[in-house]
Short mmCIF file of C-alpha atoms in Angstrom, two decimals:
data_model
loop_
_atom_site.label_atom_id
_atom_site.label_comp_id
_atom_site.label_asym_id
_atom_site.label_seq_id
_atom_site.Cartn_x
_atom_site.Cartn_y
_atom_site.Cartn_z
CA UNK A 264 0.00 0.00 0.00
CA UNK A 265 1.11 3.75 0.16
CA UNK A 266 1.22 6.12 2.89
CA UNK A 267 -1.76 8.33 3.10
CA UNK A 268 -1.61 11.66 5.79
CA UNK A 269 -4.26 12.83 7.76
CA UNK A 270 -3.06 16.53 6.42
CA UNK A 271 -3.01 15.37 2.65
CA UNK A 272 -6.18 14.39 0.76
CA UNK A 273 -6.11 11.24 -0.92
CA UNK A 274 -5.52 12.49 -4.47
CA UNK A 275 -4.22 10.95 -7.81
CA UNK A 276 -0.33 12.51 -8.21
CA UNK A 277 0.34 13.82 -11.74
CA UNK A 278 2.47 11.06 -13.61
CA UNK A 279 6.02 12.81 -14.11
CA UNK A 280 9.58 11.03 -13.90
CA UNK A 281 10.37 9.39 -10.83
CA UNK A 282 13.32 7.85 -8.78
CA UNK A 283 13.18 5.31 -5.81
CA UNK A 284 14.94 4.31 -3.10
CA UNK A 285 14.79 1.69 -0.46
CA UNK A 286 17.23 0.44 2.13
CA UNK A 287 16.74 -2.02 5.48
CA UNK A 288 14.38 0.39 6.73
CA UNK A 289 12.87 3.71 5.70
CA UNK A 290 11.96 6.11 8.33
CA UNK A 291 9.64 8.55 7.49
CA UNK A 292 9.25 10.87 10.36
CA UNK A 293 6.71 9.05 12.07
CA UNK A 294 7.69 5.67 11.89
CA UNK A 295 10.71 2.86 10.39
CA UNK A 296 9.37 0.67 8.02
CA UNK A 297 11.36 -1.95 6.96
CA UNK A 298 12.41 -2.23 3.16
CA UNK A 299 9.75 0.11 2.10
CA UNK A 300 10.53 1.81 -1.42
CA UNK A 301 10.43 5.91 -1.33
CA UNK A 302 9.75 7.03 -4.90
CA UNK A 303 10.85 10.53 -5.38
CA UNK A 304 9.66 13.16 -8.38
CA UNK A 305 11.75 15.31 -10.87
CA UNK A 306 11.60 18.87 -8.26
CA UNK A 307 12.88 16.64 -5.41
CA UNK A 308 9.38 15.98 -3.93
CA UNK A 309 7.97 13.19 -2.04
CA UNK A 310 5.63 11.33 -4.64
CA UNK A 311 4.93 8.41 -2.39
CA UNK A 312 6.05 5.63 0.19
CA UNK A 313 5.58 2.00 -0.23
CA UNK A 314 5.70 0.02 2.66
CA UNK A 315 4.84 -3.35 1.36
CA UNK A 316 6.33 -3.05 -2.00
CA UNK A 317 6.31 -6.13 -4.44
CA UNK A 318 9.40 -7.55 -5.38
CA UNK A 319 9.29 -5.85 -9.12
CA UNK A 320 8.82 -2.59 -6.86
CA UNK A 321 12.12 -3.21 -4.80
CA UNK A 322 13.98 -4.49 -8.08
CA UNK A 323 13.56 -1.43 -9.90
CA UNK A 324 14.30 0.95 -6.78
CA UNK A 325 18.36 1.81 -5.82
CA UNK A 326 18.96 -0.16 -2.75
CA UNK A 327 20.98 1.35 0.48
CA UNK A 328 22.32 -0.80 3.11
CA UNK A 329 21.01 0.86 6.43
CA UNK A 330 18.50 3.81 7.53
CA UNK A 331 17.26 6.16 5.04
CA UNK A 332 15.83 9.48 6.79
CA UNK A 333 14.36 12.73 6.13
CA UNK A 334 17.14 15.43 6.47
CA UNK A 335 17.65 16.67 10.02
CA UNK A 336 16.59 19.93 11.41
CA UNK A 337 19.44 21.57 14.04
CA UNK A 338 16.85 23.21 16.17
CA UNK A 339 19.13 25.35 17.60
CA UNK A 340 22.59 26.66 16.22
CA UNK A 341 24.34 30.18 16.79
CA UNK A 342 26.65 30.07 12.92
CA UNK A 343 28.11 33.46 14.02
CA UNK A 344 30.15 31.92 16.81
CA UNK A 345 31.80 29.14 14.34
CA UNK A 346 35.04 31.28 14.45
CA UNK A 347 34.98 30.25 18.24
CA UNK A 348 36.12 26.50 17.40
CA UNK A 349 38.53 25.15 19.99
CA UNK A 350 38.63 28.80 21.79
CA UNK A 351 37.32 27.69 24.89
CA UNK A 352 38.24 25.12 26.80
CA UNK A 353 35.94 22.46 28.20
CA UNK A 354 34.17 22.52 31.81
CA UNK A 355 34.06 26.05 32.25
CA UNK A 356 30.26 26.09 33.34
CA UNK A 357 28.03 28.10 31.92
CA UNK A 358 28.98 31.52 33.67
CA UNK A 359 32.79 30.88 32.88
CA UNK A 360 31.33 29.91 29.06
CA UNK A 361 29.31 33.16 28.56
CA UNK A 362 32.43 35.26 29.87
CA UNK A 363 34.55 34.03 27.44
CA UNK A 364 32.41 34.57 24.50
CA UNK A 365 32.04 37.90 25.40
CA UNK A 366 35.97 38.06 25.46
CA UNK A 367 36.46 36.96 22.27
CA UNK A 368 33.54 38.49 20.29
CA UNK A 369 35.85 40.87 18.53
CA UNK A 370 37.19 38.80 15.70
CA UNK A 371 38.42 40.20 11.99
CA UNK A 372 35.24 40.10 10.03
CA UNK A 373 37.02 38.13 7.60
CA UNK A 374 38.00 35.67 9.12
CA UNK A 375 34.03 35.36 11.00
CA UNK A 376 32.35 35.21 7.11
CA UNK A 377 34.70 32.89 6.42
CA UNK A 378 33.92 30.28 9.18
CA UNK A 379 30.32 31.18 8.81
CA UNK A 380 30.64 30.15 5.61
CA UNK A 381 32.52 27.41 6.52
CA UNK A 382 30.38 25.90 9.12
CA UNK A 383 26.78 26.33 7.06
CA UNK A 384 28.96 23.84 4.31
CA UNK A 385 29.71 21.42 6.60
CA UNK A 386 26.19 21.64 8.07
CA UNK A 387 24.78 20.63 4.65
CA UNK A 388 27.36 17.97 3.88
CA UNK A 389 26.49 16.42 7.51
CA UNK A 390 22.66 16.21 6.45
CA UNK A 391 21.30 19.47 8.15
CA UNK A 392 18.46 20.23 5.85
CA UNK A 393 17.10 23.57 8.46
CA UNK A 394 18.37 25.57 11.38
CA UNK A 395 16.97 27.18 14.09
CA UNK A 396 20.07 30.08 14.45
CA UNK A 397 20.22 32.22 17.15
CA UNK A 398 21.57 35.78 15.93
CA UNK A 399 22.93 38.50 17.94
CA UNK A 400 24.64 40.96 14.15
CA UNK A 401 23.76 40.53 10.97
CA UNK A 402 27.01 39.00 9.93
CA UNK A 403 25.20 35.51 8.83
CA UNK A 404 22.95 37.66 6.50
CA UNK A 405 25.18 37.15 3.38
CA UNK A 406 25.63 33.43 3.82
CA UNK A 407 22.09 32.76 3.91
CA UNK A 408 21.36 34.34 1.46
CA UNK A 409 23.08 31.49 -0.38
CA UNK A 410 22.86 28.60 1.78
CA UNK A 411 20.94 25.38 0.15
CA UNK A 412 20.00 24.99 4.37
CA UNK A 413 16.91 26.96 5.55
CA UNK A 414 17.15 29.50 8.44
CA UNK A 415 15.06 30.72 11.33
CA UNK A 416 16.35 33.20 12.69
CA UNK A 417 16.06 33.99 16.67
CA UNK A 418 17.22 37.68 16.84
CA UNK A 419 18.71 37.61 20.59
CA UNK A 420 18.10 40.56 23.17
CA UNK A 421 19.98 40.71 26.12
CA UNK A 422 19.96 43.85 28.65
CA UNK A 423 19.50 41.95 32.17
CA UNK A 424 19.24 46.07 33.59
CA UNK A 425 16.30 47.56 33.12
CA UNK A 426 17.48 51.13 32.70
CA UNK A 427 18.89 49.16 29.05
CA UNK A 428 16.07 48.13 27.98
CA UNK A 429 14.91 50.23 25.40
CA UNK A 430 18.62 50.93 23.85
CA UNK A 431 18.92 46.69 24.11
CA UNK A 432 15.51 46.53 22.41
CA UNK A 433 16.10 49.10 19.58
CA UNK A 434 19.30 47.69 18.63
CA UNK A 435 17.94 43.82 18.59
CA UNK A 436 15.15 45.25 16.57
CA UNK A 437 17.63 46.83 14.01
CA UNK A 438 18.36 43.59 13.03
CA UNK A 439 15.85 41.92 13.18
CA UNK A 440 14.70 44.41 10.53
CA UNK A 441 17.84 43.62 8.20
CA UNK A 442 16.86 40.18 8.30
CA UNK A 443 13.19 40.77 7.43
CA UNK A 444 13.87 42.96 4.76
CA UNK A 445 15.67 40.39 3.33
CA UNK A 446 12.46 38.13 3.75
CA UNK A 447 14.11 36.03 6.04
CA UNK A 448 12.07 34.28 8.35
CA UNK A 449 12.65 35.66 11.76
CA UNK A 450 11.42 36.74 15.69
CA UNK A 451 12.79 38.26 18.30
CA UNK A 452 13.68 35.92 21.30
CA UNK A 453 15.30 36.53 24.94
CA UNK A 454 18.62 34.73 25.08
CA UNK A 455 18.13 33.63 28.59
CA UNK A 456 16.44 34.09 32.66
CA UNK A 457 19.04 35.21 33.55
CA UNK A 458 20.31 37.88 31.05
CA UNK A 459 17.03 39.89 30.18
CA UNK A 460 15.11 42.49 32.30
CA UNK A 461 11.52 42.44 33.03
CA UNK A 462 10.98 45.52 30.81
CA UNK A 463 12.98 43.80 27.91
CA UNK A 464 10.83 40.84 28.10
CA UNK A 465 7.92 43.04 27.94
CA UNK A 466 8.92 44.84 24.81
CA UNK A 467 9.79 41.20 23.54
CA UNK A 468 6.60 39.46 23.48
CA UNK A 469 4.74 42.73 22.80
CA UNK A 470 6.26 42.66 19.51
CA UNK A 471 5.63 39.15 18.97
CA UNK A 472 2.20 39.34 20.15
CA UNK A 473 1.63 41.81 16.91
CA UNK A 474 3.37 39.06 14.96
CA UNK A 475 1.28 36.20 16.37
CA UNK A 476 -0.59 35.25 13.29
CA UNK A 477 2.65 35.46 11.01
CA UNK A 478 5.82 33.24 10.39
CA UNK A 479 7.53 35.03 13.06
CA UNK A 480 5.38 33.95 16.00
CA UNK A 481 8.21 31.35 17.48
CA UNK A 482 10.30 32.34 20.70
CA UNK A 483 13.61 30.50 21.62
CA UNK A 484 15.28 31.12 24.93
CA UNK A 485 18.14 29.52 26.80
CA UNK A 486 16.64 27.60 29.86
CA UNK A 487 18.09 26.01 32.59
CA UNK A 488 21.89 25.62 31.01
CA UNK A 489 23.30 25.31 34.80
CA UNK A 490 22.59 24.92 38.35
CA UNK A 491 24.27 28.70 38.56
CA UNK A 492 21.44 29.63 36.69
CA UNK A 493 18.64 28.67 39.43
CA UNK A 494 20.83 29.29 42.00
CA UNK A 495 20.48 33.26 41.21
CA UNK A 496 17.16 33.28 41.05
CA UNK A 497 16.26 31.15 44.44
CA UNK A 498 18.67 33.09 46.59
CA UNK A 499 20.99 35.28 44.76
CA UNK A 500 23.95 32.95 45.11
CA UNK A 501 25.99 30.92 42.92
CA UNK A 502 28.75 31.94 39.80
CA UNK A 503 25.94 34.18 38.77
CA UNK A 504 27.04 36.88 41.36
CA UNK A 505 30.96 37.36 40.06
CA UNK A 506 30.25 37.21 36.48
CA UNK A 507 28.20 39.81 37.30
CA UNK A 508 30.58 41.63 39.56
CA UNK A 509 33.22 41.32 36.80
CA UNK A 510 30.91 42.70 34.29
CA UNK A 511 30.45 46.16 36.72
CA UNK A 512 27.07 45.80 36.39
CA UNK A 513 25.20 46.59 39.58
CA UNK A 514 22.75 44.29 40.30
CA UNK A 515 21.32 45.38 43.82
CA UNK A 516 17.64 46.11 42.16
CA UNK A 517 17.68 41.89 41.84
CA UNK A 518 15.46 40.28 44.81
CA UNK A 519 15.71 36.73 44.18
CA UNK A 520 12.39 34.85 43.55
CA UNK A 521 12.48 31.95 45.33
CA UNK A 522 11.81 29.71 42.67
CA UNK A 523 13.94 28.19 40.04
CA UNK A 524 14.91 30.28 36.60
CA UNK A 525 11.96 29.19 34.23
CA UNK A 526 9.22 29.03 36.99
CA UNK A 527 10.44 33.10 37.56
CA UNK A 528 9.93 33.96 33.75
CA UNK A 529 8.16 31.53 32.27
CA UNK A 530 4.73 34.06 32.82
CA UNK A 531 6.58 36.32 30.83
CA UNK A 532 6.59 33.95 27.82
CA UNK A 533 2.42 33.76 28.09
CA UNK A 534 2.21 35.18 24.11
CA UNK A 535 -1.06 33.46 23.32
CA UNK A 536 -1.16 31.38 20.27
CA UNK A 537 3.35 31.19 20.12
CA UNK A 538 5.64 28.43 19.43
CA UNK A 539 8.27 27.98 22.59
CA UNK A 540 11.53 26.29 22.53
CA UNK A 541 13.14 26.00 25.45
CA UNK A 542 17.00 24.95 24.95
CA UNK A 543 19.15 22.69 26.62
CA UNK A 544 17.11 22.33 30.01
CA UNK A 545 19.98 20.77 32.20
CA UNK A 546 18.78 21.61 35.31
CA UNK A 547 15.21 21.25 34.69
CA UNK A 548 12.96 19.40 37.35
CA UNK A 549 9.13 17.71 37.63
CA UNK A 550 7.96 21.33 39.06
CA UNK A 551 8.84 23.42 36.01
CA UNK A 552 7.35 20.54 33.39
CA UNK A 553 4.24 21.17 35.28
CA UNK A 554 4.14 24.70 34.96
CA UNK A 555 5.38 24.57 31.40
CA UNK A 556 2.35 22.00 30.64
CA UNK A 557 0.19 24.22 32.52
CA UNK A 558 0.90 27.47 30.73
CA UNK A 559 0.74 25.50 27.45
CA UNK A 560 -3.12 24.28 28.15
CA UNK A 561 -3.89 27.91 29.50
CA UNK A 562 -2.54 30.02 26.58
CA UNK A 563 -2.71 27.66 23.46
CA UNK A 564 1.04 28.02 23.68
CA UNK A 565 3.07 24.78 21.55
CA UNK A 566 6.20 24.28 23.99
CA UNK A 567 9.39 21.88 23.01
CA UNK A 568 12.45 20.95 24.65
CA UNK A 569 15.36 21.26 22.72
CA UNK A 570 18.33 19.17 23.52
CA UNK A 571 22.14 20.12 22.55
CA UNK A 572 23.86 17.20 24.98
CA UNK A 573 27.15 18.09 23.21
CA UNK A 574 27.35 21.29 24.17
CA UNK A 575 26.07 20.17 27.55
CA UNK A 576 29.10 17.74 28.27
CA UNK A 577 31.10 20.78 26.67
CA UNK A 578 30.13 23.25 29.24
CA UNK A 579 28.86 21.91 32.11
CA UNK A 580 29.78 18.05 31.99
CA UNK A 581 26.62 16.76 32.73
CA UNK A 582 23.22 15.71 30.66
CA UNK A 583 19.75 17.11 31.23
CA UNK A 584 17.34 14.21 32.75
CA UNK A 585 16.02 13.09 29.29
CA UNK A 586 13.74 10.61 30.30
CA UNK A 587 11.79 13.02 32.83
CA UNK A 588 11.68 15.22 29.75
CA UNK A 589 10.87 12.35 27.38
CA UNK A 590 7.98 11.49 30.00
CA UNK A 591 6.47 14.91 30.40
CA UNK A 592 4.74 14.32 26.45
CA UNK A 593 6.24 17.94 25.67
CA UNK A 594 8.31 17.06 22.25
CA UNK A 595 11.65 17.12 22.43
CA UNK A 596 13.96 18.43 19.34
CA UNK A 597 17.79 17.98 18.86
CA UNK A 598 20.19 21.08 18.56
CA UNK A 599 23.98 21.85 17.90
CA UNK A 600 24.50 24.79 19.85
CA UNK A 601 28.13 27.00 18.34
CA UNK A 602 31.30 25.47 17.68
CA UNK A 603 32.23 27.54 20.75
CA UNK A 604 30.59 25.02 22.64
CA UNK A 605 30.38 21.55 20.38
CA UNK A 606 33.49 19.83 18.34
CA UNK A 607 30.91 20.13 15.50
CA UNK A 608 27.61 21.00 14.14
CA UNK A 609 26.06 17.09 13.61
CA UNK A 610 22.84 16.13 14.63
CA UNK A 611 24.02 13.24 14.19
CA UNK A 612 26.77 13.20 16.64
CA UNK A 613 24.23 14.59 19.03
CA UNK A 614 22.12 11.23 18.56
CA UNK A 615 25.42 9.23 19.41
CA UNK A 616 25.96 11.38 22.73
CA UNK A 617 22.26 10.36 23.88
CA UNK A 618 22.38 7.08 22.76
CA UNK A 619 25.59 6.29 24.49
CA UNK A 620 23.60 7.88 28.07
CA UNK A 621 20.33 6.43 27.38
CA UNK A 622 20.69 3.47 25.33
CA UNK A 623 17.00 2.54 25.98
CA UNK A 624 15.44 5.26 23.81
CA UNK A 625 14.15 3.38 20.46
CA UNK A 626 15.85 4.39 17.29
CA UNK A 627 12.57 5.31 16.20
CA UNK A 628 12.04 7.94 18.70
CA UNK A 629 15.62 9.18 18.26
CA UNK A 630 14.81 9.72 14.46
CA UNK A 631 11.35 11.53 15.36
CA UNK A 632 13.51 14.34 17.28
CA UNK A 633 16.09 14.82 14.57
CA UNK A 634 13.25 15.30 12.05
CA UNK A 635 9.49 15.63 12.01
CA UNK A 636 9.86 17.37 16.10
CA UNK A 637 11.89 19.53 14.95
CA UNK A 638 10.69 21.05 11.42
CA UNK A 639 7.58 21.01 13.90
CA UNK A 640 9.11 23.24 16.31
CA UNK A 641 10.66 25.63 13.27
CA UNK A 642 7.44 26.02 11.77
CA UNK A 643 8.78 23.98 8.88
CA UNK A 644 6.76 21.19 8.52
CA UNK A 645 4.79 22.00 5.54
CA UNK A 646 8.16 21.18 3.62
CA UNK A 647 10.98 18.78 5.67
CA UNK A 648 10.80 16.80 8.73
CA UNK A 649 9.01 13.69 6.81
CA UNK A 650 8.18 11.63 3.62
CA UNK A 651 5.47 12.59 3.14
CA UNK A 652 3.99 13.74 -0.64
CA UNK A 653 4.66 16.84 -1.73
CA UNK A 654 7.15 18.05 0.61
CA UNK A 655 11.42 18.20 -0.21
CA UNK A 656 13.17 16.81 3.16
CA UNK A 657 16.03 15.43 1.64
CA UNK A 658 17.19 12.33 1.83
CA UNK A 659 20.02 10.86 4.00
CA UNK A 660 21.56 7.57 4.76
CA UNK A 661 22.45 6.28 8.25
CA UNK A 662 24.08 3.36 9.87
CA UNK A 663 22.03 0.83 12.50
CA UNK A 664 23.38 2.79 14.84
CA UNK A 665 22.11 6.06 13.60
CA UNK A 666 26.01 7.19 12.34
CA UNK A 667 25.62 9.11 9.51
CA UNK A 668 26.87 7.65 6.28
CA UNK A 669 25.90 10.30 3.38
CA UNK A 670 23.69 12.57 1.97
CA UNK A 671 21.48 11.05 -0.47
CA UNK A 672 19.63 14.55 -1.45
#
């Protein structure tokens, strides 16, 4: 038989020239089906899957030795940090981390086009088929402008004083405006808790709120990176206080919360109607799920939990608790973070990193992250994330052991 969607009406498909593939299995967002065929049409689209295909079917198809997958979406990336590689050492911790990016932000432009350029190419080659790229300049403008990836661009503010606000705001929304002129698709997001004001989140979700109905109605933020993190906001304590200090920012308008980092802003984030991703989640325990899955029910809000356990082990040495996440029925998403913080930008490699932790978690729900969850999540599901007719995903080719082999498409 073929695959039919509940989104796509059961209609004849024009004749036009056709390819297939098949391989061991097929997965196809949802599901693996073992040697299924995957016939493909002459723009690159999805005609149909076979999943019970006669053995004329099979003969006629080219035949792959392993997994053949949609191409994987990188949920959450920042490409203008890819001249970072190998500047930072490992186990810093997050606070340590975000000092010495701030260090080493001033780079020759050159040589930071160059890497960007660099990094989106080797993105591609290791079957990245859309990003999720956080943004803080324009400088990855020209490169994606080019790309054969697709972008979403998260235009970062951060201004954790509230006298910045405004002069944080107008600046993040000055390029956010080079990127939408460009018709690039794009929002303004808060990097993190811990590094945006209460005014600044205001003006944040105020502007997506007007945007609600449009393509830019998605909010990333940082959440939970390190136990630093929610030790600031229960007591004002932890490596929170000296990066501060360093920074000479006084910080004596701060009365700690009580509560951990998300359950302090996540009623901030209440933008009826938005996509949330909430990134790397380290630290995050049964009491903020609940709220999350609360807020979601009361505001229509669509949250997900994006993982990046390389940059994780990078920084902080440790893994969020995946299963708890994995439990909590809020989908979870795979992301790369910078090559500040990762060896390299491979979804791929961040499969290997889980499945080495949590060797338990099926294949099939593995695959279901790195794809479908996470075009989902981008807002690109129309297109990628699956096999199903009509859409362009790409094609890739992967081991038993999800290790990528190549890039079919």
């Amino acid at each position: 038989m073929s695959i039919t969607y509940p989104d796509h009406p059961n209609e004849p498909i024009r004749l036009r020239p056709t390819y297939s593939v098949t391989a061991d299995y097929i997965f196809d967002g949802y599901r693996l089906w073992p040697e299924a065929v995957l016939n493909i049409g002459d723009r690159d689209q999805v005609l149909s899957l076979v999943t019970d295909p006669d053995a004329n079917t099979k003969q006629k198809a080219t035949s792959y030795q392993g997994i053949i997958t949609p191409g994987f979406i990188n949920a959450h990336c920042h490409l203008e940090l890819s001249h970072l590689k190998g500047a930072i050492e490992k186990g810093t911790g997050l606070p340590g981390f975000a000092g010495k990016v701030m260090q080493l932000r001033r780079y020759d432009k050159n040589v930071i086009l160059r890497q960007i350029a660099a990094a989106d190419r080797a993105m591609w080659e290791n079957g990245i088929q859309a990003v999720g790229d956080i943004c803080n300049t324009t400088d990855s403008l020209a490169e994606k402008n080019s790309t054969k990836i697709r972008y979403r661009n998260f235009i970062e503010c951060l201004g954790f004083l509230p006298e910045q606000a405004e002069a944080r705001f107008n600046y993040a929304h000055q390029v956010w405006m080079s990127f939408y002129q460009q018709n690039k698709a794009s929002s303004l997001v808060p990097h993190a808790p811990y590094s945006v004001s209460k005014p600044l989140f205001e003006k944040i979700c105020a502007a997506l709120s007007e945007n609600a109905g449009e393509k830019n109605r998605v909010l990333s933020m940082h959440n939970q990176e390190s136990e630093a993190e929610n030790a600031f906001f229960v007591s004002k304590t932890g490596d929170f206080m000296p990066f501060y200090q360093n920074l000479g920012a006084d910080i004596s308008f701060f009365t700690p919360s009580g509560k951990s980092s998300l359950l302090t802003v996540l009623p901030e984030l209440a933008v009826p109607g938005s996509q949330v991703l909430l990134v790397h989640n380290t630290f995050t325990q049964k009491e903020d799920v609940a709220a999350i899955k609360e807020q979601g029910v009361g505001t229509g809000q669509d949250f997900y939990f994006v993982l990046c356990p390389g940059a994780n082990l990078y920084i902080e040495g440790r893994l969020p608790d995946i299963p708890l996440l994995l439990q909590s029925g809020i989908p979870l998403t795979l992301g790369t973070d910078s090559l500040g913080s990762n060896d390299q930008l491979s979804i791929a490699a961040e499969l290997q990193h889980i499945k080495m932790a949590y060797p338990e978690i099926p294949n099939e729900t593995l695959l279901g992250w790195a794809t479908l969850n996470g075009a989902r999540a981008l807002g690109f599901d129309q297109q990628l994330g699956s096999f199903e007719p009509g859409k362009s995903p790409g094609i890739l080719l992967l081991d038993q052991q999800l290790a990528f082999i190549k890039r079919i498409l």
